[in-house]
mmCIF file of C-alpha atoms and ligand atoms in Angstrom:
data_model
loop_
_atom_site.group_PDB
_atom_site.id
_atom_site.type_symbol
_atom_site.label_atom_id
_atom_site.label_comp_id
_atom_site.label_asym_id
_atom_site.label_seq_id
_atom_site.Cartn_x
_atom_site.Cartn_y
_atom_site.Cartn_z
ATOM 1 C CA MET A 827 87.056 111.005 95.419
ATOM 2 C CA THR A 828 85.700 112.697 98.534
ATOM 3 C CA ASP A 829 83.555 109.715 99.541
ATOM 4 C CA CYS A 830 86.332 107.128 99.197
ATOM 5 C CA LEU A 831 87.565 105.801 102.541
ATOM 6 C CA PHE A 832 91.161 105.338 101.402
ATOM 7 C CA CYS A 833 91.289 108.753 99.692
ATOM 8 C CA ARG A 834 90.163 110.195 103.021
ATOM 9 C CA ILE A 835 92.903 108.297 104.866
ATOM 10 C CA LEU A 836 95.469 109.549 102.328
ATOM 11 C CA LYS A 837 94.283 113.136 102.869
ATOM 12 C CA GLY A 838 94.640 112.699 106.630
ATOM 13 C CA GLU A 839 90.903 113.102 107.243
ATOM 14 C CA ILE A 840 90.673 109.652 108.840
ATOM 15 C CA PRO A 841 93.508 108.367 111.043
ATOM 16 C CA ALA A 842 95.514 105.315 110.068
ATOM 17 C CA SER A 843 98.690 103.655 111.223
ATOM 18 C CA ILE A 844 100.897 104.650 108.284
ATOM 19 C CA ILE A 845 104.048 102.564 107.937
ATOM 20 C CA TYR A 846 105.388 103.885 104.602
ATOM 21 C CA GLU A 847 104.736 106.756 102.223
ATOM 22 C CA ASP A 848 106.269 108.301 99.138
ATOM 23 C CA ASP A 849 105.001 110.364 96.200
ATOM 24 C CA HIS A 850 103.083 107.470 94.649
ATOM 25 C CA VAL A 851 102.129 104.933 97.310
ATOM 26 C CA VAL A 852 101.187 104.795 100.989
ATOM 27 C CA ALA A 853 101.075 101.725 103.242
ATOM 28 C CA PHE A 854 99.138 101.456 106.493
ATOM 29 C CA ASN A 855 98.178 98.680 108.859
ATOM 30 C CA ASP A 856 94.826 97.020 108.236
ATOM 31 C CA ILE A 857 92.283 97.954 110.919
ATOM 32 C CA ASN A 858 91.248 94.271 111.204
ATOM 33 C CA PRO A 859 94.534 92.377 110.863
ATOM 34 C CA GLN A 860 94.428 88.757 109.742
ATOM 35 C CA ALA A 861 98.104 88.041 110.490
ATOM 36 C CA PRO A 862 100.940 89.560 112.561
ATOM 37 C CA LEU A 863 101.743 91.689 109.501
ATOM 38 C CA HIS A 864 98.676 92.853 107.614
ATOM 39 C CA ALA A 865 99.267 96.075 105.749
ATOM 40 C CA LEU A 866 97.573 97.656 102.756
ATOM 41 C CA VAL A 867 99.665 99.228 100.002
ATOM 42 C CA VAL A 868 97.585 101.925 98.327
ATOM 43 C CA PRO A 869 98.303 104.267 95.406
ATOM 44 C CA ARG A 870 97.806 107.953 96.132
ATOM 45 C CA ARG A 871 95.739 108.188 92.931
ATOM 46 C CA HIS A 872 92.191 106.866 93.152
ATOM 47 C CA ILE A 873 91.691 103.744 91.024
ATOM 48 C CA ALA A 874 88.534 101.810 91.912
ATOM 49 C CA SER A 875 89.599 98.264 91.052
ATOM 50 C CA LEU A 876 92.019 96.262 88.949
ATOM 51 C CA ASN A 877 89.377 96.420 86.201
ATOM 52 C CA ASP A 878 90.171 100.125 85.837
ATOM 53 C CA LEU A 879 93.919 99.799 85.294
ATOM 54 C CA THR A 880 95.452 101.098 82.074
ATOM 55 C CA PRO A 881 98.949 100.607 80.642
ATOM 56 C CA GLU A 882 99.891 103.956 82.218
ATOM 57 C CA ASP A 883 99.442 102.329 85.619
ATOM 58 C CA ASP A 884 101.977 99.556 85.007
ATOM 59 C CA ALA A 885 104.818 101.321 86.802
ATOM 60 C CA LEU A 886 102.557 102.254 89.717
ATOM 61 C CA VAL A 887 101.397 98.669 90.190
ATOM 62 C CA GLY A 888 105.020 97.540 90.041
ATOM 63 C CA GLU A 889 105.852 100.011 92.811
ATOM 64 C CA MET A 890 102.988 98.659 94.924
ATOM 65 C CA ILE A 891 104.200 95.087 94.566
ATOM 66 C CA ARG A 892 107.820 95.960 95.273
ATOM 67 C CA ARG A 893 106.752 97.960 98.329
ATOM 68 C CA ALA A 894 104.760 95.005 99.658
ATOM 69 C CA ALA A 895 107.842 92.809 99.301
ATOM 70 C CA ALA A 896 110.002 95.434 101.025
ATOM 71 C CA LEU A 897 107.579 95.670 103.960
ATOM 72 C CA ALA A 898 107.567 91.885 104.344
ATOM 73 C CA LYS A 899 111.357 91.850 104.200
ATOM 74 C CA GLU A 900 111.597 94.598 106.851
ATOM 75 C CA ARG A 901 109.560 92.410 109.184
ATOM 76 C CA GLY A 902 111.729 89.365 108.496
ATOM 77 C CA TYR A 903 109.222 87.444 106.384
ATOM 78 C CA ALA A 904 111.019 87.498 103.035
ATOM 79 C CA ASP A 905 112.486 84.026 103.401
ATOM 80 C CA ARG A 906 109.718 82.490 105.521
ATOM 81 C CA GLY A 907 107.114 83.673 103.047
ATOM 82 C CA PHE A 908 104.287 86.139 102.923
ATOM 83 C CA ARG A 909 101.065 86.580 101.005
ATOM 84 C CA THR A 910 99.962 89.409 98.715
ATOM 85 C CA VAL A 911 96.331 89.777 97.635
ATOM 86 C CA PHE A 912 94.256 92.099 95.463
ATOM 87 C CA ASN A 913 90.528 91.451 95.867
ATOM 88 C CA THR A 914 88.402 92.563 92.933
ATOM 89 C CA ASN A 915 84.623 93.044 93.117
ATOM 90 C CA ALA A 916 81.969 91.135 94.967
ATOM 91 C CA GLU A 917 82.887 87.475 94.639
ATOM 92 C CA ALA A 918 86.457 88.156 95.719
ATOM 93 C CA GLY A 919 85.276 90.202 98.708
ATOM 94 C CA GLN A 920 86.416 93.680 97.696
ATOM 95 C CA THR A 921 84.863 96.117 100.168
ATOM 96 C CA VAL A 922 86.891 99.287 99.552
ATOM 97 C CA PHE A 923 86.861 100.461 95.947
ATOM 98 C CA HIS A 924 90.290 102.092 95.858
ATOM 99 C CA ILE A 925 92.851 99.492 94.849
ATOM 100 C CA HIS A 926 94.978 98.137 97.659
ATOM 101 C CA LEU A 927 97.451 95.311 97.875
ATOM 102 C CA HIS A 928 97.127 93.305 101.073
ATOM 103 C CA VAL A 929 100.492 92.103 102.396
ATOM 104 C CA LEU A 930 100.241 89.482 105.117
ATOM 105 C CA GLY A 931 102.980 87.664 106.972
ATOM 106 C CA GLY A 932 103.952 85.999 110.193
ATOM 107 C CA ARG A 933 101.848 82.870 110.044
ATOM 108 C CA ARG A 934 101.248 79.929 107.713
ATOM 109 C CA PHE A 935 98.582 80.537 105.073
ATOM 110 C CA THR A 936 96.473 77.884 103.423
ATOM 111 C CA TRP A 937 95.844 77.306 99.742
ATOM 112 C CA PRO A 938 93.352 77.396 98.128
ATOM 113 C CA PRO A 939 92.103 80.521 99.913
ATOM 114 C CA GLY A 940 88.627 80.518 101.433
HETATM 115 P P1 LIG B 2120 89.087 94.420 100.717
HETATM 116 O O1 LIG B 2120 88.026 93.597 101.406
HETATM 117 O O2 LIG B 2120 88.459 95.557 99.940
HETATM 118 O O3 LIG B 2120 90.063 93.645 99.897
HETATM 119 O O4 LIG B 2120 89.959 95.038 101.878
HETATM 120 C C1 LIG B 2120 89.614 96.172 102.587
HETATM 121 C C2 LIG B 2120 90.428 96.147 103.846
HETATM 122 O O5 LIG B 2120 90.381 97.438 104.425
HETATM 123 C C3 LIG B 2120 89.905 95.162 104.896
HETATM 124 O O6 LIG B 2120 90.922 94.216 105.220
HETATM 125 C C4 LIG B 2120 89.545 96.068 106.079
HETATM 126 O O7 LIG B 2120 89.847 95.484 107.328
HETATM 127 C C5 LIG B 2120 90.362 97.303 105.807
HETATM 128 N N1 LIG B 2120 89.763 98.522 106.319
HETATM 129 C C6 LIG B 2120 88.453 98.891 106.233
HETATM 130 N N2 LIG B 2120 88.273 100.094 106.800
HETATM 131 C C7 LIG B 2120 89.491 100.491 107.257
HETATM 132 C C8 LIG B 2120 89.931 101.661 107.950
HETATM 133 O O8 LIG B 2120 89.181 102.593 108.245
HETATM 134 N N3 LIG B 2120 91.254 101.722 108.259
HETATM 135 C C9 LIG B 2120 92.119 100.715 107.952
HETATM 136 N N4 LIG B 2120 93.388 100.883 108.318
HETATM 137 N N5 LIG B 2120 91.739 99.604 107.294
HETATM 138 C C10 LIG B 2120 90.435 99.504 106.956
HETATM 139 ZN ZN1 LIG B 2121 90.040 106.583 96.659
#
């Protein structure tokens, strides 16, 4: 997807602060962080939203979630707690249509979310 912001970041066309990468997933710091740790875990393959997932993506989504937990642990937030979020479509506030798992840590979060 040439017009997808995150595909462009993954191709290196737009700079990002990359904190992890492997063959399947990349993680980079959010440009507008909402907590001391606010990273986005993104699959290399373009998938627009959770509505587009198929059973073939199950392992990939598992890798994304485990990577988010590993990043939180690296920063010392595993025991304190951290938040993971997938926003899907308009009412949830999805603005980039390439799935990404937000991982936030380092402060107390409220529930229910805003
Ligand atoms: P969404 O609202 O779709 O769940 O999350 C999109 C996230 O991408 C937002 O938290 C936003 O700050 C972040 N974002 C938007 N543009 C860029 C960018 O160019 N670089 C980085 N690193 N993050 C971005
Ligand atoms: Zn994309």
